[in-house]
XYZ file of C-alpha atoms in Angstrom:
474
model
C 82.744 151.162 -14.818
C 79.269 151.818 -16.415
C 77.833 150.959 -19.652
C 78.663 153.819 -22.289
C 76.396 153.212 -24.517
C 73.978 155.559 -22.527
C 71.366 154.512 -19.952
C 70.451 151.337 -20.710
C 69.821 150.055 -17.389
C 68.969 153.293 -15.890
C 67.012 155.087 -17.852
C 65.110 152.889 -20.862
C 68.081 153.728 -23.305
C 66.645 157.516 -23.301
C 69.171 160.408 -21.802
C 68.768 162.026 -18.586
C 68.734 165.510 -19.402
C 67.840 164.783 -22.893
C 64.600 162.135 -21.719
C 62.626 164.760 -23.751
C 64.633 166.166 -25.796
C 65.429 163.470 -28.724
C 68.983 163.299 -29.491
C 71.384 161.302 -31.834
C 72.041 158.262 -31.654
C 68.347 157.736 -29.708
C 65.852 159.675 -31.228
C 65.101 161.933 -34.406
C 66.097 165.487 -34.200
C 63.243 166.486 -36.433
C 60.809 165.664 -33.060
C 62.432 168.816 -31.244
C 60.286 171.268 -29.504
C 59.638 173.420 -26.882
C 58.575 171.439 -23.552
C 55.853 173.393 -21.953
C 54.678 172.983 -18.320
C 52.064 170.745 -19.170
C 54.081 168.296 -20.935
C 56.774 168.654 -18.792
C 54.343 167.499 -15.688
C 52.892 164.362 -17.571
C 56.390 163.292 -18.462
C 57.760 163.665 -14.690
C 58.044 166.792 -14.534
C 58.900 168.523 -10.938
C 58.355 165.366 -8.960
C 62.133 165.955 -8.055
C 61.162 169.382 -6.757
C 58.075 167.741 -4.946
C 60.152 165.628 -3.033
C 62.348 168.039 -2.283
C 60.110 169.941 -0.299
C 58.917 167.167 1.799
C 63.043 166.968 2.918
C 64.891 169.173 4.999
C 67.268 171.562 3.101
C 70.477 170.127 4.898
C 69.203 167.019 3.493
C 69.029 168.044 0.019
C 72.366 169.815 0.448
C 74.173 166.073 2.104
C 72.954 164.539 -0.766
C 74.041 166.419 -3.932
C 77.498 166.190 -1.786
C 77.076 162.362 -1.899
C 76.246 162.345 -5.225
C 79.595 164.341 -6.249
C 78.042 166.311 -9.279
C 80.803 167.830 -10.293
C 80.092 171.582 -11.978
C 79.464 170.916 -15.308
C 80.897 174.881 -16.369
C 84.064 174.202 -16.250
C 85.904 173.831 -13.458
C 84.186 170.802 -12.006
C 84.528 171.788 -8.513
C 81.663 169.767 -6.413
C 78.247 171.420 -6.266
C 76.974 170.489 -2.731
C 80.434 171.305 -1.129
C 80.107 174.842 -2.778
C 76.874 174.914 -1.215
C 78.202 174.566 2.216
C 80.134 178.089 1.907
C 77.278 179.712 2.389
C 76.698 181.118 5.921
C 74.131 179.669 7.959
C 70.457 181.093 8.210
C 70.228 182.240 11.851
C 66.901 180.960 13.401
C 64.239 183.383 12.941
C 66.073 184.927 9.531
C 63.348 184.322 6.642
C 64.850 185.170 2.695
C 63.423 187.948 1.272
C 62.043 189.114 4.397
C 63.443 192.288 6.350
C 66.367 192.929 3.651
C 67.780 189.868 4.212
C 68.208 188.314 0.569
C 70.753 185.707 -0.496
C 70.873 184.823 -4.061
C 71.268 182.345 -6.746
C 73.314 183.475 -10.333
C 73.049 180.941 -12.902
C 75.840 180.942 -15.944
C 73.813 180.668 -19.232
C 76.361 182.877 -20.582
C 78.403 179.730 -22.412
C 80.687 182.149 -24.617
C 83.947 179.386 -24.365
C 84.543 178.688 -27.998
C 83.144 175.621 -29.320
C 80.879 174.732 -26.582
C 76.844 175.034 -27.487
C 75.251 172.063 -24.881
C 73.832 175.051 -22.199
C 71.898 176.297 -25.053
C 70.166 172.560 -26.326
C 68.689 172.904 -22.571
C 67.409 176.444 -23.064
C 66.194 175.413 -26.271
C 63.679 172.652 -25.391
C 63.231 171.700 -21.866
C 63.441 175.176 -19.968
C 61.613 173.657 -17.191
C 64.329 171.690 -16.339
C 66.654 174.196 -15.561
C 63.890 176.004 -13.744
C 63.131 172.718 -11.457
C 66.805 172.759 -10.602
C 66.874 176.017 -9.986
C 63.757 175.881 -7.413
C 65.573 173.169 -5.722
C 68.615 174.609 -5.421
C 66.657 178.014 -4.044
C 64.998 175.545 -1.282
C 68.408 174.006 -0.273
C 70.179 176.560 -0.160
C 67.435 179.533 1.173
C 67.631 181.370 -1.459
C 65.498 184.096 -2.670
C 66.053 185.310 -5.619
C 67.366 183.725 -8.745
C 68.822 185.688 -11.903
C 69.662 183.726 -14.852
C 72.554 185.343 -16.632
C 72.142 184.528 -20.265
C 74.679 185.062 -23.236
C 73.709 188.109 -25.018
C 73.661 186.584 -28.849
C 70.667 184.223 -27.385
C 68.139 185.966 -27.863
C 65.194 182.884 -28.602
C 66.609 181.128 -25.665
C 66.069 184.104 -23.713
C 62.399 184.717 -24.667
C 61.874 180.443 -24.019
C 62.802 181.184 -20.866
C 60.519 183.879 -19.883
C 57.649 182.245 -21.207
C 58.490 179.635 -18.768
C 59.160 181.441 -16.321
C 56.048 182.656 -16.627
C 54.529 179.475 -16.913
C 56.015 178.468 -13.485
C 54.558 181.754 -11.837
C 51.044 180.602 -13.037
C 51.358 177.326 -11.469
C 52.965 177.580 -7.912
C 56.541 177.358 -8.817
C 57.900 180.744 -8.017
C 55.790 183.815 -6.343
C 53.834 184.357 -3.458
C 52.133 181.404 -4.165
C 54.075 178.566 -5.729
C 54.974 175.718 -4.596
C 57.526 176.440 -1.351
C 54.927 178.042 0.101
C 51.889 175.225 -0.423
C 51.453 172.269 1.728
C 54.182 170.545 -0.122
C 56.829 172.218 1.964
C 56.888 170.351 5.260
C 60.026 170.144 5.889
C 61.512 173.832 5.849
C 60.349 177.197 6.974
C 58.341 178.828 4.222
C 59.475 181.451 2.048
C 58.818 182.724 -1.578
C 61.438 182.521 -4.875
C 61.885 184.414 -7.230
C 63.115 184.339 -10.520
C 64.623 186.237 -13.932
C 66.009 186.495 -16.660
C 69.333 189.111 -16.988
C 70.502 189.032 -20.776
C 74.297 190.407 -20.917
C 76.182 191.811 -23.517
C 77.934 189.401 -25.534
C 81.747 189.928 -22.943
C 83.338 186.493 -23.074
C 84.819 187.477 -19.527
C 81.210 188.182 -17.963
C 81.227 183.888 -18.096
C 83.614 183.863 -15.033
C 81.797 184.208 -12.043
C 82.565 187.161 -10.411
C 83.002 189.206 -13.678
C 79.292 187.714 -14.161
C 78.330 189.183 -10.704
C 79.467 192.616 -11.520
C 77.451 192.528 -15.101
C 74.229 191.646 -12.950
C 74.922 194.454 -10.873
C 74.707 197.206 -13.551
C 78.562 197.520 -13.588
C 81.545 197.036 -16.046
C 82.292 193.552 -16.316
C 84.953 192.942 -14.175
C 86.195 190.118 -12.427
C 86.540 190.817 -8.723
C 89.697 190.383 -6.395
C 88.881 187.352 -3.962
C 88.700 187.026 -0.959
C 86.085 188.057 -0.087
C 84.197 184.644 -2.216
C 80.324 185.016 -3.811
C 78.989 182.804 -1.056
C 80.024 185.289 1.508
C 80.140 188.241 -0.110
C 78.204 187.807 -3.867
C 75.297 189.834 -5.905
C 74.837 192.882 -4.288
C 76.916 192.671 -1.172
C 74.924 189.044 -0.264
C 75.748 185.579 0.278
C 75.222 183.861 -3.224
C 75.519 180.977 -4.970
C 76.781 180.672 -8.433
C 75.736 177.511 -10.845
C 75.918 176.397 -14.489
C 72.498 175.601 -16.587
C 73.952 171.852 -16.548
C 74.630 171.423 -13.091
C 71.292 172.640 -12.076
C 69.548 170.562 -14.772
C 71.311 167.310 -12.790
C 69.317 168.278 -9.409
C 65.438 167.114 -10.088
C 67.061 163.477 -11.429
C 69.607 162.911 -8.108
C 66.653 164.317 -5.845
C 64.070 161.842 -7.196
C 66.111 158.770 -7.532
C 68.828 159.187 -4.937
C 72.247 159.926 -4.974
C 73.254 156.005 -5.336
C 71.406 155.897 -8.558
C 73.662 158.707 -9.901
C 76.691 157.110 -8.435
C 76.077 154.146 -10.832
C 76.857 156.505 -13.704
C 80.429 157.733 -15.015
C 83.582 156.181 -13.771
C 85.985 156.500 -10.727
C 88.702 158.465 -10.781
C 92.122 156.765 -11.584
C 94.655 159.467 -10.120
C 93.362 159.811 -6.803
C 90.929 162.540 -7.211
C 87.346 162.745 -7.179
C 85.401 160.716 -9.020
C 83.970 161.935 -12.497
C 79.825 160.444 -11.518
C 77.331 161.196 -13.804
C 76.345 161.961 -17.185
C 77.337 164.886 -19.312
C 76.203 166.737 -22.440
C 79.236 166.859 -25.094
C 78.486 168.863 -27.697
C 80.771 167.851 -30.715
C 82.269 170.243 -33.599
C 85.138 170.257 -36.087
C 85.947 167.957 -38.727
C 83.433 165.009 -38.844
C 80.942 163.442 -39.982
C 77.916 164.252 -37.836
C 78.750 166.796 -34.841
C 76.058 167.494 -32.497
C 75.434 167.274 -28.530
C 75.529 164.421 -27.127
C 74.704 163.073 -24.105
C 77.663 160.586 -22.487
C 78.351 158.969 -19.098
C 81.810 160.502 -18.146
C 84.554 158.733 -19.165
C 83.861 158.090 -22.591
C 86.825 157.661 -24.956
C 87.371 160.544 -27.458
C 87.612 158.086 -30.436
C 84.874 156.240 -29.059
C 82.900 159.457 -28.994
C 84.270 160.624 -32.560
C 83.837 157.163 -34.466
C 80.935 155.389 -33.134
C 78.565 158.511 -31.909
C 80.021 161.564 -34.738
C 81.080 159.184 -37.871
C 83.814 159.460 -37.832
C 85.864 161.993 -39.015
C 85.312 163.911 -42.424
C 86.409 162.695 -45.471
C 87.960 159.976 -44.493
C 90.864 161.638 -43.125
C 92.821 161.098 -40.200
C 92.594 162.542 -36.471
C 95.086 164.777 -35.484
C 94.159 167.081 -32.294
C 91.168 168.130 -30.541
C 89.956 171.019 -28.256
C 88.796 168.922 -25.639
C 86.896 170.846 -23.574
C 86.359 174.780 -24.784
C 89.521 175.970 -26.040
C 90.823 177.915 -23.283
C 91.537 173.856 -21.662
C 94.113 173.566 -24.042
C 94.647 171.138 -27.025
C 94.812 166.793 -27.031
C 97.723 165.754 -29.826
C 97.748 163.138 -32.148
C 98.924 160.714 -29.696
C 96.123 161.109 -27.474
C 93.204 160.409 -29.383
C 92.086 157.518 -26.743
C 91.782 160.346 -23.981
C 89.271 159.615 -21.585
C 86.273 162.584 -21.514
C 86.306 162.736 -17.761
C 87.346 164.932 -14.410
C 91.026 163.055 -14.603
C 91.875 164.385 -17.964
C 94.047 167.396 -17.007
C 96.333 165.662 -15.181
C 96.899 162.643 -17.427
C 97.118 163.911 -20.949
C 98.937 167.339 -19.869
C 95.608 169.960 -20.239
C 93.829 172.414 -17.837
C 90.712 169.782 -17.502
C 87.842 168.852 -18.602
C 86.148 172.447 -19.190
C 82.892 171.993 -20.885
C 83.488 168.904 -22.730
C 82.906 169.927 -25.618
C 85.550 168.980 -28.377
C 86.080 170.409 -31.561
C 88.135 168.455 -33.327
C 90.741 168.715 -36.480
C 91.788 166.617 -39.279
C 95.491 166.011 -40.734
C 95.469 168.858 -42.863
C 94.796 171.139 -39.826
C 97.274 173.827 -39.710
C 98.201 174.104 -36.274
C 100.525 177.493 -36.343
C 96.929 179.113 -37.806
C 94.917 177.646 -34.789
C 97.364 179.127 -32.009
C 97.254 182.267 -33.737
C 93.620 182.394 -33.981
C 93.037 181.411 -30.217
C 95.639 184.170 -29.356
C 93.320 186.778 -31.553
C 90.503 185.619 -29.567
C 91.949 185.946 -26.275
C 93.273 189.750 -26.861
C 89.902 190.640 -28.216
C 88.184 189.408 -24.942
C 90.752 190.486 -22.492
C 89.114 192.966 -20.140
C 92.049 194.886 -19.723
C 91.882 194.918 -15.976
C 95.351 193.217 -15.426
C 98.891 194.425 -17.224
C 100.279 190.611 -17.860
C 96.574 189.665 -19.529
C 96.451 192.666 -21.275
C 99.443 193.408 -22.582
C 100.629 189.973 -22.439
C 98.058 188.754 -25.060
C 98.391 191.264 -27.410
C 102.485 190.136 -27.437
C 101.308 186.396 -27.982
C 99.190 187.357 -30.595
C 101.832 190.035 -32.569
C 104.291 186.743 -31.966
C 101.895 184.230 -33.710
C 101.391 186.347 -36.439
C 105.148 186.981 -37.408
C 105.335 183.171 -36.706
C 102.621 182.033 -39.290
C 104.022 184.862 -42.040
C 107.303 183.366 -41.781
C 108.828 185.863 -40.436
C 109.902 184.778 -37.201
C 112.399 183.390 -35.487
C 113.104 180.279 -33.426
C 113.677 182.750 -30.086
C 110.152 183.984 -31.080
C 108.934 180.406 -30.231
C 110.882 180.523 -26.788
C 109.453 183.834 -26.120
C 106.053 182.880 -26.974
C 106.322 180.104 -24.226
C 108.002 182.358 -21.886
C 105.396 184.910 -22.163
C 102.394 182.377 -22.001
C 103.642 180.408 -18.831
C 104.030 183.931 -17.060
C 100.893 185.242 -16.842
C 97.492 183.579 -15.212
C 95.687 183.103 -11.993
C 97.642 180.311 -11.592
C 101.258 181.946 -11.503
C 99.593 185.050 -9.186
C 99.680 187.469 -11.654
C 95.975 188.080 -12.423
C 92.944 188.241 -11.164
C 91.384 185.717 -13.309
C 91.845 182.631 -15.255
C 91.327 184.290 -18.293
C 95.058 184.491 -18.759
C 95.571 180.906 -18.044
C 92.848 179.748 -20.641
C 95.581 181.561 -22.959
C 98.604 180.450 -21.365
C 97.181 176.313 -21.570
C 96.111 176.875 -25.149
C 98.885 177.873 -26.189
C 101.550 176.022 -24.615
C 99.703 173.204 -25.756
C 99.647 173.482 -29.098
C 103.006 175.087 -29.364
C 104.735 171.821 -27.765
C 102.498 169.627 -28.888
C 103.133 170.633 -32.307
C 106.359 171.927 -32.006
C 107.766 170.949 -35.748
C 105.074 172.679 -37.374
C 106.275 176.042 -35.473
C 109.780 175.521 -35.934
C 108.971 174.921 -39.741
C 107.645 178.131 -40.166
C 110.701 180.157 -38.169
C 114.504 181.041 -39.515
C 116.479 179.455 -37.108
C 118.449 181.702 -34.887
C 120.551 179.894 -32.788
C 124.378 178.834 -33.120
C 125.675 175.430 -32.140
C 128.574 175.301 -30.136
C 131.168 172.375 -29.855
C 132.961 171.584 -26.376
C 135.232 169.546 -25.604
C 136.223 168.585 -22.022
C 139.788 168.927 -21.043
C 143.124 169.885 -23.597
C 143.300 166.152 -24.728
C 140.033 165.419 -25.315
C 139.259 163.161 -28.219
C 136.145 162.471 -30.576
């Protein structure tokens, strides 16, 4: 397992995607600013991108598989294998030339609640994500990238077009940046480009096909699938579909080697991939000092709370945490040693990891007024597009209410569950996991925190004696 405490072997004690952007507990955040090309150059700036092009793009792709980055939006499928769904570039096909396009969408939309660590990247080191993004573009032959930003940021939107711009001026994207110069030796030249889409503010517009549709001009809808984005994506063309994060991993494994990245995070202990890397864990709720962080994977949740965030506020006790953007569901009071990695879902009874990102609550928390708040949030950013999401959050969230005025029922609690485990992606009754972010939320809380609920209800129910045969005795 690797050392915790953050990168003191392999990077100087400083953070990986935070080397120049100073964060607690390694730097002063008074020292913040924006990272412009030329200080992003002096500090190391694009040599990932400059190796890149001396490799072939299969290469690139073979090692971000061997790597395992793991998407760091949410679902934590592996990058490089989703890179291999794309279809093959036929010899003599150039990007961009002749109509043939394929595409890159990156997710800056980060609208799951409690999660802000997308946005500390857009912030300060924009070149970052743009480096990532240029590799990514060579790997993969892609031609055009459109980063799809969350409406509400609007300065992290203009920090990126400045950049952008920045990176046009000096030979990163356009007819003359770097894939075309001498650098490239290793790949069939073509140009990138890139820009910056700023949506509307939909929470649903953050799932990637609903995001797809936004980009297109078009109600923001999430799309029956088959047929998948890298078949059939932006615009009718093969595309590939990554988070700010995940991209911002790319210039460090392409410079130092998948190996070195290895080294970081921990193995998995179910069986299932293995949780490599660092991650940005932005921290909110009830203590001390909440902030991002950066973390290997794997980190404990009290570790993270007492030793990085001060533990919690007031002095009070821990008693449940958002883990990972609320739609993963909730960690009880038994659970505060959970393990922040790729394993999590399956061993403390939550969706996964999401976006790491906890928000955590005290003792006094009132549990019954956190379900019913999630279940507002849910029916407000329902897109309406399937009857069990859209009907079947507006029920949860009429339920909750009656629940916290005291004027349910215990059957109200039953039905709650009932309606919650019925609807999602997962069961095959919608199109996207929109309802199950509701469904896991819920449930979790609910039976996690079951006496709180029952607490607040009348009960309903009747208990019946039996007895087993005429003679039986007590």
């Amino acid at each position: 397992m690797a050392d915790r405490r953050l990168f003191t072997e392999n990077m100087g004690g400083r953070g990986i995607l935070t080397q120049r952007i100073p964060t607690r507990p390694f730097g002063d955040l008074k020292d913040r600013h924006i990272v412009g090309y030329d200080e992003y150059v002096k500090t190391g700036g694009y040599e990932g991108l400059r190796k890149a092009l001396t490799m072939a793009p299969d290469d690139i792709t073979e090692s971000v598989k061997k790597s395992v980055l793991r998407g760091r939006g949410g679902a934590g499928f592996p990058t490089g294998v989703k890179w291999t769904f794309l279809p093959k570039v036929e010899e003599g096909q150039v990007p961009g030339v002749d109509g043939f396009h394929r595409y890159l969408a990156i997710n800056a939309d980060e609208s799951e609640p409690g999660t802000f660590k997308d946005r500390l990247l857009m912030d300060f080191d924009p070149h970052l994500l743009l480096e990532g993004i240029a590799i990514c573009c060579y790997a993969c032959r892609l031609d055009r990238a459109y980063i799809y930003i969350r409406g509400e940021y609007h300065h992290q939107a203009h920090v990126l077009e400045k950049a952008i711009a920045e990176a046009y001026e000096h030979g990163i994207f356009g007819e003359k940046g770097l894939i075309n110069s001498d650098a490239n030796t290793a790949g069939q030249r073509f140009k990138v480009d890139c820009y910056v889409h700023r949506g509307a503010g939909a929470y649903i517009c953050g799932e990637e096909t609903g995001l797809l549709e936004s980009l297109e001009g078009k109600r923001g809808w999430p799309r029956i699938k088959p047929p998948f984005p890298a078949v059939k994506g932006l615009f009718g063309k093969p595309t590939v579909i990554n988070n700010v994060e995940t991209l911002c991993h790319l210039p460090s494994i392409i410079e130092n080697g998948h190996e070195w990245f290895c080294k970081q995070g921990v193995e998995s202990t179910v069986g299932g991939p293995p949780s490599f890397g660092t991650k940005l864990i932005g921290v909110s709720g009830h203590v001390n000092d909440p902030g991002v962080f950066e973390l290997e994977l794997g980190i404990p949740l009290r570790t993270l709370v007492e030793e990085y965030c001060g533990g919690m506020r007031g002095g009070k006790k821990y008693k449940a945490a958002i883990a990972g953007g609320v739609s993963m569901g909730v960690l009880g009071t038994d659970q505060y040693d959970a393990e922040l990695d790729f394993d999590i879902g399956r061993k403390y009874n939550v969706l996964g990891l999401g976006t790491a990102c906890p928000t955590v609550f005290d003792e006094d928390t009132d549990m019954v007024a956190v379900a019913r708040n999630v279940a507002r949030f849910f029916k407000h950013e329902s897109c309406g597009q399937c009857t069990p999401c859209r009907e079947g959050s507006g029920w949860l969230y009429q339920l909750l209410c009656r629940i916290e005025e005291g004027n349910g029922k215990t059957k109200d609690l039953d039905l709650a569950l009932e309606v919650a485990t019925s609807m999602g992606s997962m069961p095959g009754t919608t199109i996207c996991g929109l309802a199950d972010g509701n469904n896991w939320s819920l449930r979790t809380i609910m039976n996690k925190f079951r006496d709180e609920f029952e607490d607040r209800v009348e009960r309903s129910f009747v208990p019946v004696k039996m007895t087993v045969g005429a003679a039986a005795k007590d």
